[in-house]
PDB file of C-alpha atoms in Angstrom:
ATOM      1  CA  UNK A  17     -14.456  -5.083 -13.801  1.00  0.00           C
ATOM      2  CA  UNK A  18     -15.348  -2.799 -11.206  1.00  0.00           C
ATOM      3  CA  UNK A  19     -11.307  -1.623  -9.670  1.00  0.00           C
ATOM      4  CA  UNK A  20     -10.549  -0.371  -6.376  1.00  0.00           C
ATOM      5  CA  UNK A  21      -6.857   1.674  -6.315  1.00  0.00           C
ATOM      6  CA  UNK A  22      -5.343   0.136  -3.250  1.00  0.00           C
ATOM      7  CA  UNK A  23      -2.312   2.602  -3.059  1.00  0.00           C
ATOM      8  CA  UNK A  24      -2.801   5.928  -4.280  1.00  0.00           C
ATOM      9  CA  UNK A  25      -1.227   9.215  -2.477  1.00  0.00           C
ATOM     10  CA  UNK A  26      -2.594  12.705  -2.787  1.00  0.00           C
ATOM     11  CA  UNK A  27      -1.157  16.097  -2.104  1.00  0.00           C
ATOM     12  CA  UNK A  28      -1.021  19.272  -2.612  1.00  0.00           C
ATOM     13  CA  UNK A  29       2.248  20.186  -1.940  1.00  0.00           C
ATOM     14  CA  UNK A  30       1.174  23.816  -1.827  1.00  0.00           C
ATOM     15  CA  UNK A  31      -0.726  23.753   0.334  1.00  0.00           C
ATOM     16  CA  UNK A  32       1.011  21.526   2.969  1.00  0.00           C
ATOM     17  CA  UNK A  33       4.739  20.657   2.648  1.00  0.00           C
ATOM     18  CA  UNK A  34       5.834  17.153   1.411  1.00  0.00           C
ATOM     19  CA  UNK A  35       9.684  17.346   3.151  1.00  0.00           C
ATOM     20  CA  UNK A  36      10.860  15.054   0.458  1.00  0.00           C
ATOM     21  CA  UNK A  37       9.230  16.519  -2.152  1.00  0.00           C
ATOM     22  CA  UNK A  38      11.091  17.963  -5.081  1.00  0.00           C
ATOM     23  CA  UNK A  39      10.045  19.463  -8.517  1.00  0.00           C
ATOM     24  CA  UNK A  40      13.344  17.149  -9.870  1.00  0.00           C
ATOM     25  CA  UNK A  41      11.542  14.243  -8.998  1.00  0.00           C
ATOM     26  CA  UNK A  42       9.247  15.093 -12.242  1.00  0.00           C
ATOM     27  CA  UNK A  43       6.227  14.461  -9.817  1.00  0.00           C
ATOM     28  CA  UNK A  44       2.913  16.745 -10.230  1.00  0.00           C
ATOM     29  CA  UNK A  45       3.127  19.556  -7.438  1.00  0.00           C
ATOM     30  CA  UNK A  46      -0.845  19.264  -7.233  1.00  0.00           C
ATOM     31  CA  UNK A  47      -2.076  14.843  -7.558  1.00  0.00           C
ATOM     32  CA  UNK A  48      -5.694  14.654  -6.736  1.00  0.00           C
ATOM     33  CA  UNK A  49      -7.914  11.350  -7.351  1.00  0.00           C
ATOM     34  CA  UNK A  50     -10.196  12.783  -9.833  1.00  0.00           C
ATOM     35  CA  UNK A  51      -6.585  12.322 -12.199  1.00  0.00           C
ATOM     36  CA  UNK A  52      -7.925   8.939 -12.638  1.00  0.00           C
ATOM     37  CA  UNK A  53      -8.781   7.016 -15.040  1.00  0.00           C
ATOM     38  CA  UNK A  54     -10.323   3.852 -15.858  1.00  0.00           C
ATOM     39  CA  UNK A  55     -10.898   2.576 -11.641  1.00  0.00           C
ATOM     40  CA  UNK A  56     -13.933   3.550  -9.227  1.00  0.00           C
ATOM     41  CA  UNK A  57     -12.237   3.646  -6.308  1.00  0.00           C
ATOM     42  CA  UNK A  58      -8.885   4.486  -4.326  1.00  0.00           C
ATOM     43  CA  UNK A  59      -7.359   4.048  -1.469  1.00  0.00           C
ATOM     44  CA  UNK A  60      -5.059   6.927   0.118  1.00  0.00           C
ATOM     45  CA  UNK A  61      -1.752   5.768   1.454  1.00  0.00           C
ATOM     46  CA  UNK A  62       0.058   9.256   3.195  1.00  0.00           C
ATOM     47  CA  UNK A  63       2.271  10.651   1.203  1.00  0.00           C
ATOM     48  CA  UNK A  64       4.846  12.270   4.257  1.00  0.00           C
ATOM     49  CA  UNK A  65       3.929  11.814   8.420  1.00  0.00           C
ATOM     50  CA  UNK A  66       3.026  15.001   9.394  1.00  0.00           C
ATOM     51  CA  UNK A  67      -0.375  16.138  11.836  1.00  0.00           C
ATOM     52  CA  UNK A  68      -1.303  18.641   8.922  1.00  0.00           C
ATOM     53  CA  UNK A  69      -0.752  16.776   6.400  1.00  0.00           C
ATOM     54  CA  UNK A  70      -2.842  13.478   7.747  1.00  0.00           C
ATOM     55  CA  UNK A  71      -5.407  16.253   8.278  1.00  0.00           C
ATOM     56  CA  UNK A  72      -4.897  17.592   4.593  1.00  0.00           C
ATOM     57  CA  UNK A  73      -5.829  14.191   4.034  1.00  0.00           C
ATOM     58  CA  UNK A  74      -8.661  13.249   6.039  1.00  0.00           C
ATOM     59  CA  UNK A  75      -9.960  16.579   5.131  1.00  0.00           C
ATOM     60  CA  UNK A  76      -9.981  15.800   1.107  1.00  0.00           C
ATOM     61  CA  UNK A  77     -11.233  12.276   1.479  1.00  0.00           C
ATOM     62  CA  UNK A  78     -14.737  13.278   3.292  1.00  0.00           C
ATOM     63  CA  UNK A  79     -15.656  15.266   0.064  1.00  0.00           C
ATOM     64  CA  UNK A  80     -13.865  13.352  -2.370  1.00  0.00           C
ATOM     65  CA  UNK A  81     -15.806  10.581  -3.698  1.00  0.00           C
ATOM     66  CA  UNK A  82     -12.834   8.693  -6.269  1.00  0.00           C
ATOM     67  CA  UNK A  83     -10.949   8.368  -1.940  1.00  0.00           C
ATOM     68  CA  UNK A  84     -13.557   8.075   0.909  1.00  0.00           C
ATOM     69  CA  UNK A  85     -10.554   5.925   2.479  1.00  0.00           C
ATOM     70  CA  UNK A  86      -7.350   6.570   3.487  1.00  0.00           C
ATOM     71  CA  UNK A  87      -4.103   5.186   5.001  1.00  0.00           C
ATOM     72  CA  UNK A  88      -1.473   7.481   7.427  1.00  0.00           C
ATOM     73  CA  UNK A  89       1.548   7.344   8.978  1.00  0.00           C
ATOM     74  CA  UNK A  90       2.854   6.424  11.376  1.00  0.00           C
ATOM     75  CA  UNK A  91       6.253   7.687  12.934  1.00  0.00           C
ATOM     76  CA  UNK A  92       8.084   4.579  14.794  1.00  0.00           C
ATOM     77  CA  UNK A  93      10.583   7.297  16.260  1.00  0.00           C
ATOM     78  CA  UNK A  94       9.818   8.317  20.781  1.00  0.00           C
ATOM     79  CA  UNK A  95       8.052  11.180  21.179  1.00  0.00           C
ATOM     80  CA  UNK A  96       7.180  12.354  17.330  1.00  0.00           C
ATOM     81  CA  UNK A  97       4.381  13.475  17.114  1.00  0.00           C
ATOM     82  CA  UNK A  98       2.359  11.582  13.977  1.00  0.00           C
ATOM     83  CA  UNK A  99      -0.287  11.640  11.786  1.00  0.00           C
ATOM     84  CA  UNK A 100      -1.647   8.552  12.082  1.00  0.00           C
ATOM     85  CA  UNK A 101      -1.456   9.131  15.791  1.00  0.00           C
ATOM     86  CA  UNK A 102      -2.651  13.126  16.176  1.00  0.00           C
ATOM     87  CA  UNK A 103      -5.284  12.505  13.980  1.00  0.00           C
ATOM     88  CA  UNK A 104      -9.194  11.136  15.493  1.00  0.00           C
ATOM     89  CA  UNK A 105      -9.911   7.663  13.712  1.00  0.00           C
ATOM     90  CA  UNK A 106     -12.712   8.777  11.320  1.00  0.00           C
ATOM     91  CA  UNK A 107     -14.502   6.290   9.345  1.00  0.00           C
ATOM     92  CA  UNK A 108     -12.460   7.611   6.401  1.00  0.00           C
ATOM     93  CA  UNK A 109      -9.105   6.388   8.296  1.00  0.00           C
ATOM     94  CA  UNK A 110      -8.883   2.550   7.354  1.00  0.00           C
ATOM     95  CA  UNK A 111      -5.072   2.019   8.118  1.00  0.00           C
ATOM     96  CA  UNK A 112      -1.808   2.885   9.488  1.00  0.00           C
ATOM     97  CA  UNK A 113       1.362   2.188   7.603  1.00  0.00           C
ATOM     98  CA  UNK A 114       4.719   1.663   9.304  1.00  0.00           C
ATOM     99  CA  UNK A 115       7.322   2.474   6.511  1.00  0.00           C
ATOM    100  CA  UNK A 116      10.196   0.893   8.252  1.00  0.00           C
ATOM    101  CA  UNK A 117      12.510  -0.646   6.013  1.00  0.00           C
ATOM    102  CA  UNK A 118      15.921   1.493   7.068  1.00  0.00           C
ATOM    103  CA  UNK A 119      14.866  -1.196  10.923  1.00  0.00           C
ATOM    104  CA  UNK A 120      15.984  -4.142  11.920  1.00  0.00           C
ATOM    105  CA  UNK A 121      15.854  -7.072  10.089  1.00  0.00           C
ATOM    106  CA  UNK A 122      13.567  -8.360  12.527  1.00  0.00           C
ATOM    107  CA  UNK A 123      11.520  -5.110  13.349  1.00  0.00           C
ATOM    108  CA  UNK A 124      12.763  -5.381  17.090  1.00  0.00           C
ATOM    109  CA  UNK A 125      14.026  -1.840  16.781  1.00  0.00           C
ATOM    110  CA  UNK A 126      10.812   0.046  15.335  1.00  0.00           C
ATOM    111  CA  UNK A 127       9.106   1.469  17.926  1.00  0.00           C
ATOM    112  CA  UNK A 128       5.258   0.987  19.642  1.00  0.00           C
ATOM    113  CA  UNK A 129       4.854  -1.468  16.337  1.00  0.00           C
ATOM    114  CA  UNK A 130       3.321  -4.053  18.506  1.00  0.00           C
ATOM    115  CA  UNK A 131       0.835  -1.466  20.251  1.00  0.00           C
ATOM    116  CA  UNK A 132       0.027  -0.226  17.050  1.00  0.00           C
ATOM    117  CA  UNK A 133      -0.731  -3.590  16.141  1.00  0.00           C
ATOM    118  CA  UNK A 134      -3.112  -4.138  18.543  1.00  0.00           C
ATOM    119  CA  UNK A 135      -5.304  -1.586  18.373  1.00  0.00           C
ATOM    120  CA  UNK A 136      -5.557  -0.988  14.828  1.00  0.00           C
ATOM    121  CA  UNK A 137      -6.799  -4.656  15.197  1.00  0.00           C
ATOM    122  CA  UNK A 138      -8.879  -4.408  18.108  1.00  0.00           C
ATOM    123  CA  UNK A 139     -10.687  -0.758  15.660  1.00  0.00           C
ATOM    124  CA  UNK A 140     -10.747  -2.912  12.661  1.00  0.00           C
ATOM    125  CA  UNK A 141      -8.226  -1.616  10.848  1.00  0.00           C
ATOM    126  CA  UNK A 142      -5.177  -2.740   8.878  1.00  0.00           C
ATOM    127  CA  UNK A 143      -1.034  -2.417   9.575  1.00  0.00           C
ATOM    128  CA  UNK A 144       0.251  -1.961   6.458  1.00  0.00           C
ATOM    129  CA  UNK A 145       4.001  -2.248   5.930  1.00  0.00           C
ATOM    130  CA  UNK A 146       6.326  -1.075   3.918  1.00  0.00           C
ATOM    131  CA  UNK A 147       9.856  -3.059   4.332  1.00  0.00           C
ATOM    132  CA  UNK A 148      12.758  -4.810   2.724  1.00  0.00           C
ATOM    133  CA  UNK A 149      12.746  -8.231   1.440  1.00  0.00           C
ATOM    134  CA  UNK A 150      14.197  -9.302   4.786  1.00  0.00           C
ATOM    135  CA  UNK A 151      12.072  -8.475   6.902  1.00  0.00           C
ATOM    136  CA  UNK A 152       9.176 -10.080   5.319  1.00  0.00           C
ATOM    137  CA  UNK A 153      10.030 -13.065   7.181  1.00  0.00           C
ATOM    138  CA  UNK A 154       8.931 -10.628  10.578  1.00  0.00           C
ATOM    139  CA  UNK A 155       5.843  -9.654   8.859  1.00  0.00           C
ATOM    140  CA  UNK A 156       4.909 -12.759   9.325  1.00  0.00           C
ATOM    141  CA  UNK A 157       5.709 -13.254  13.244  1.00  0.00           C
ATOM    142  CA  UNK A 158       4.553 -10.380  13.886  1.00  0.00           C
ATOM    143  CA  UNK A 159       0.838 -11.351  12.507  1.00  0.00           C
ATOM    144  CA  UNK A 160       0.829 -14.303  14.263  1.00  0.00           C
ATOM    145  CA  UNK A 161       1.755 -12.743  17.896  1.00  0.00           C
ATOM    146  CA  UNK A 162      -1.705 -10.402  17.054  1.00  0.00           C
ATOM    147  CA  UNK A 163      -3.876 -12.626  15.214  1.00  0.00           C
ATOM    148  CA  UNK A 164      -6.537 -10.263  15.073  1.00  0.00           C
ATOM    149  CA  UNK A 165      -4.682  -7.630  12.879  1.00  0.00           C
ATOM    150  CA  UNK A 166      -5.315  -7.484   9.257  1.00  0.00           C
ATOM    151  CA  UNK A 167      -1.662  -6.623   8.144  1.00  0.00           C
ATOM    152  CA  UNK A 168      -0.735  -5.743   4.598  1.00  0.00           C
ATOM    153  CA  UNK A 169       2.602  -6.081   3.142  1.00  0.00           C
ATOM    154  CA  UNK A 170       3.192  -2.878   0.604  1.00  0.00           C
ATOM    155  CA  UNK A 171       4.872  -3.458  -2.750  1.00  0.00           C
ATOM    156  CA  UNK A 172       5.304  -7.246  -1.662  1.00  0.00           C
ATOM    157  CA  UNK A 173       8.437  -6.459   0.033  1.00  0.00           C
ATOM    158  CA  UNK A 174      10.139  -5.746  -3.092  1.00  0.00           C
ATOM    159  CA  UNK A 175       8.866  -2.469  -4.929  1.00  0.00           C
ATOM    160  CA  UNK A 176      10.883  -2.095  -8.036  1.00  0.00           C
ATOM    161  CA  UNK A 177      14.102  -4.140  -7.203  1.00  0.00           C
ATOM    162  CA  UNK A 178      14.935  -7.512  -8.639  1.00  0.00           C
ATOM    163  CA  UNK A 179      12.979 -10.981  -7.936  1.00  0.00           C
ATOM    164  CA  UNK A 180      15.407 -13.472  -6.553  1.00  0.00           C
ATOM    165  CA  UNK A 181      15.329 -16.547  -4.181  1.00  0.00           C
ATOM    166  CA  UNK A 182      16.199 -14.754  -1.406  1.00  0.00           C
ATOM    167  CA  UNK A 183      13.323 -12.730  -1.551  1.00  0.00           C
ATOM    168  CA  UNK A 184      10.461 -15.472  -3.259  1.00  0.00           C
ATOM    169  CA  UNK A 185      11.697 -17.646  -0.154  1.00  0.00           C
ATOM    170  CA  UNK A 186      11.385 -14.483   2.351  1.00  0.00           C
ATOM    171  CA  UNK A 187       7.711 -13.874   1.106  1.00  0.00           C
ATOM    172  CA  UNK A 188       6.880 -16.945   0.882  1.00  0.00           C
ATOM    173  CA  UNK A 189       7.185 -16.656   5.033  1.00  0.00           C
ATOM    174  CA  UNK A 190       5.455 -14.031   5.437  1.00  0.00           C
ATOM    175  CA  UNK A 191       2.116 -15.523   3.741  1.00  0.00           C
ATOM    176  CA  UNK A 192       2.328 -18.662   5.678  1.00  0.00           C
ATOM    177  CA  UNK A 193       0.735 -16.327   8.164  1.00  0.00           C
ATOM    178  CA  UNK A 194      -2.935 -16.487   7.276  1.00  0.00           C
ATOM    179  CA  UNK A 195      -3.609 -12.801   8.367  1.00  0.00           C
ATOM    180  CA  UNK A 196      -0.857 -11.118   5.607  1.00  0.00           C
ATOM    181  CA  UNK A 197      -1.867 -10.488   2.893  1.00  0.00           C
ATOM    182  CA  UNK A 198      -0.203  -7.800   0.230  1.00  0.00           C
ATOM    183  CA  UNK A 199      -0.358  -5.268  -2.328  1.00  0.00           C
ATOM    184  CA  UNK A 200       0.575  -5.699  -6.263  1.00  0.00           C
ATOM    185  CA  UNK A 201       1.761  -2.253  -6.195  1.00  0.00           C
ATOM    186  CA  UNK A 202       4.854  -0.024  -6.982  1.00  0.00           C
ATOM    187  CA  UNK A 203       6.298  -3.258  -9.096  1.00  0.00           C
ATOM    188  CA  UNK A 204       6.954  -1.232 -12.339  1.00  0.00           C
ATOM    189  CA  UNK A 205       6.008  -4.452 -14.277  1.00  0.00           C
ATOM    190  CA  UNK A 206       5.568  -2.767 -17.763  1.00  0.00           C
ATOM    191  CA  UNK A 207       9.286  -2.491 -16.977  1.00  0.00           C
ATOM    192  CA  UNK A 208       9.877  -5.781 -16.555  1.00  0.00           C
ATOM    193  CA  UNK A 209       8.895  -7.693 -19.654  1.00  0.00           C
ATOM    194  CA  UNK A 210       6.357  -9.976 -20.411  1.00  0.00           C
ATOM    195  CA  UNK A 211       8.781 -13.392 -19.099  1.00  0.00           C
ATOM    196  CA  UNK A 212       9.598 -11.554 -15.299  1.00  0.00           C
ATOM    197  CA  UNK A 213       6.061  -9.790 -14.543  1.00  0.00           C
ATOM    198  CA  UNK A 214       4.113 -12.653 -15.263  1.00  0.00           C
ATOM    199  CA  UNK A 215       6.737 -14.931 -13.253  1.00  0.00           C
ATOM    200  CA  UNK A 216       6.581 -11.984 -10.092  1.00  0.00           C
ATOM    201  CA  UNK A 217       2.889 -12.437  -9.918  1.00  0.00           C
ATOM    202  CA  UNK A 218       2.520 -16.147 -10.481  1.00  0.00           C
ATOM    203  CA  UNK A 219       4.460 -16.566  -7.824  1.00  0.00           C
ATOM    204  CA  UNK A 220       2.433 -14.276  -5.514  1.00  0.00           C
ATOM    205  CA  UNK A 221      -0.614 -15.780  -6.397  1.00  0.00           C
ATOM    206  CA  UNK A 222       0.303 -19.550  -5.526  1.00  0.00           C
ATOM    207  CA  UNK A 223       1.249 -18.431  -2.261  1.00  0.00           C
ATOM    208  CA  UNK A 224      -1.104 -15.700  -1.104  1.00  0.00           C
ATOM    209  CA  UNK A 225      -4.201 -16.781  -3.084  1.00  0.00           C
ATOM    210  CA  UNK A 226      -6.533 -14.022  -4.870  1.00  0.00           C
ATOM    211  CA  UNK A 227      -8.298 -13.644  -1.751  1.00  0.00           C
ATOM    212  CA  UNK A 228      -5.082 -12.123  -0.370  1.00  0.00           C
ATOM    213  CA  UNK A 229      -3.647  -9.765  -2.620  1.00  0.00           C
ATOM    214  CA  UNK A 230      -5.295  -6.511  -4.126  1.00  0.00           C
ATOM    215  CA  UNK A 231      -4.451  -4.013  -7.039  1.00  0.00           C
ATOM    216  CA  UNK A 232      -2.440  -0.885  -5.998  1.00  0.00           C
ATOM    217  CA  UNK A 233      -0.429   1.480  -9.138  1.00  0.00           C
ATOM    218  CA  UNK A 234       2.054   3.468  -6.269  1.00  0.00           C
ATOM    219  CA  UNK A 235       0.408   6.344  -8.479  1.00  0.00           C
ATOM    220  CA  UNK A 236       1.408   9.164  -9.166  1.00  0.00           C
ATOM    221  CA  UNK A 237       5.163   7.965  -8.360  1.00  0.00           C
ATOM    222  CA  UNK A 238       4.683   5.045 -11.173  1.00  0.00           C
ATOM    223  CA  UNK A 239       4.104   7.902 -13.344  1.00  0.00           C
ATOM    224  CA  UNK A 240       7.693   8.828 -13.634  1.00  0.00           C
ATOM    225  CA  UNK A 241       7.982   6.130 -15.829  1.00  0.00           C
ATOM    226  CA  UNK A 242       4.915   4.765 -17.321  1.00  0.00           C
ATOM    227  CA  UNK A 243       1.592   6.180 -17.805  1.00  0.00           C
ATOM    228  CA  UNK A 244      -1.287   4.947 -15.431  1.00  0.00           C
ATOM    229  CA  UNK A 245      -3.291   2.992 -18.114  1.00  0.00           C
ATOM    230  CA  UNK A 246      -0.229   1.385 -18.724  1.00  0.00           C
ATOM    231  CA  UNK A 247       0.072   0.502 -15.251  1.00  0.00           C
ATOM    232  CA  UNK A 248      -3.021  -1.064 -15.650  1.00  0.00           C
ATOM    233  CA  UNK A 249      -2.410  -2.706 -19.135  1.00  0.00           C
ATOM    234  CA  UNK A 250       0.721  -4.168 -17.580  1.00  0.00           C
ATOM    235  CA  UNK A 251      -0.605  -5.556 -14.391  1.00  0.00           C
ATOM    236  CA  UNK A 252      -3.603  -7.454 -16.675  1.00  0.00           C
ATOM    237  CA  UNK A 253      -1.561  -9.100 -18.711  1.00  0.00           C
ATOM    238  CA  UNK A 254       1.104 -10.257 -16.009  1.00  0.00           C
ATOM    239  CA  UNK A 255      -1.961 -11.936 -14.193  1.00  0.00           C
ATOM    240  CA  UNK A 256      -2.021 -15.679 -14.183  1.00  0.00           C
ATOM    241  CA  UNK A 257      -5.588 -17.513 -15.538  1.00  0.00           C
ATOM    242  CA  UNK A 258      -8.039 -16.636 -12.968  1.00  0.00           C
ATOM    243  CA  UNK A 259     -11.537 -17.464 -12.121  1.00  0.00           C
ATOM    244  CA  UNK A 260     -14.088 -14.985 -12.407  1.00  0.00           C
ATOM    245  CA  UNK A 261     -14.184 -14.659  -8.100  1.00  0.00           C
ATOM    246  CA  UNK A 262     -10.455 -14.352  -8.190  1.00  0.00           C
ATOM    247  CA  UNK A 263     -10.217 -11.667 -10.361  1.00  0.00           C
ATOM    248  CA  UNK A 264     -12.939  -9.401  -8.285  1.00  0.00           C
ATOM    249  CA  UNK A 265     -10.441 -10.199  -5.147  1.00  0.00           C
ATOM    250  CA  UNK A 266      -8.217  -9.232  -6.709  1.00  0.00           C
ATOM    251  CA  UNK A 267      -9.397  -5.879  -8.482  1.00  0.00           C
ATOM    252  CA  UNK A 268     -11.576  -4.594  -6.010  1.00  0.00           C
ATOM    253  CA  UNK A 269     -12.639  -7.571  -2.833  1.00  0.00           C
ATOM    254  CA  UNK A 270      -9.610  -7.480  -1.429  1.00  0.00           C
ATOM    255  CA  UNK A 271      -9.179  -4.356  -0.349  1.00  0.00           C
ATOM    256  CA  UNK A 272     -13.028  -4.050   0.135  1.00  0.00           C
ATOM    257  CA  UNK A 273     -12.672  -6.907   2.628  1.00  0.00           C
ATOM    258  CA  UNK A 274      -9.975  -5.654   4.396  1.00  0.00           C
ATOM    259  CA  UNK A 275     -10.896  -1.506   4.163  1.00  0.00           C
ATOM    260  CA  UNK A 276     -14.331  -1.109   4.212  1.00  0.00           C
ATOM    261  CA  UNK A 277     -15.657   2.111   4.074  1.00  0.00           C
ATOM    262  CA  UNK A 278     -17.649   2.364   6.863  1.00  0.00           C
ATOM    263  CA  UNK A 279     -19.813   5.870   7.706  1.00  0.00           C
TER     264      UNK A 279
END
């Protein structure tokens, strides 16, 4: 089965500063796609939001056969140049991520979000959202305002937090908008236990279907608690029964459809 990892981070902390990076975090100073094993290709999500990092990331993708596709970061602060807006959209740039969990539940205070969504739809690129559970209904509302824009939820809007009834209800609202898809990423499935992991993914597949879900490892962030091989294995163990076409969609097809490499 061909696998596209739709959510990895690559960086060189010595070449381009990553503001939040600290050696005490237990992460490698150099994270390269060549360190991945068992996947055909990966999509790199910008780890911070500087112009210098965006330029480094797009240049890296241009020469790295494992990557080729990147998602740049959007800074919603008025007047601040961010990688997503300062780097010309080359073919490697397949989307932009707004990491805005600290903003209002309805996302109304995220500066420029509607304009960004409209622009990405017009250029056939995805808008990724890193948001908290309370903001999931706002993702559906945003999608309905911009039906021509593919919106992708990072980490199912959950991440490593406990999957409770409030999150599931909010996720159902997000999934009710057909333009919203999601990544099964950053969930720490290896630590959750079999029953919880299986129920979590069963719920996701019931709400979205395989054609709107994709695999992501959140590597190397995930290596703080487990290995890359175990992320793959834990995901496989947690999946509900899938037909061959559903498995292809989840492991590679959805990512290739939403984030095609056009060069």
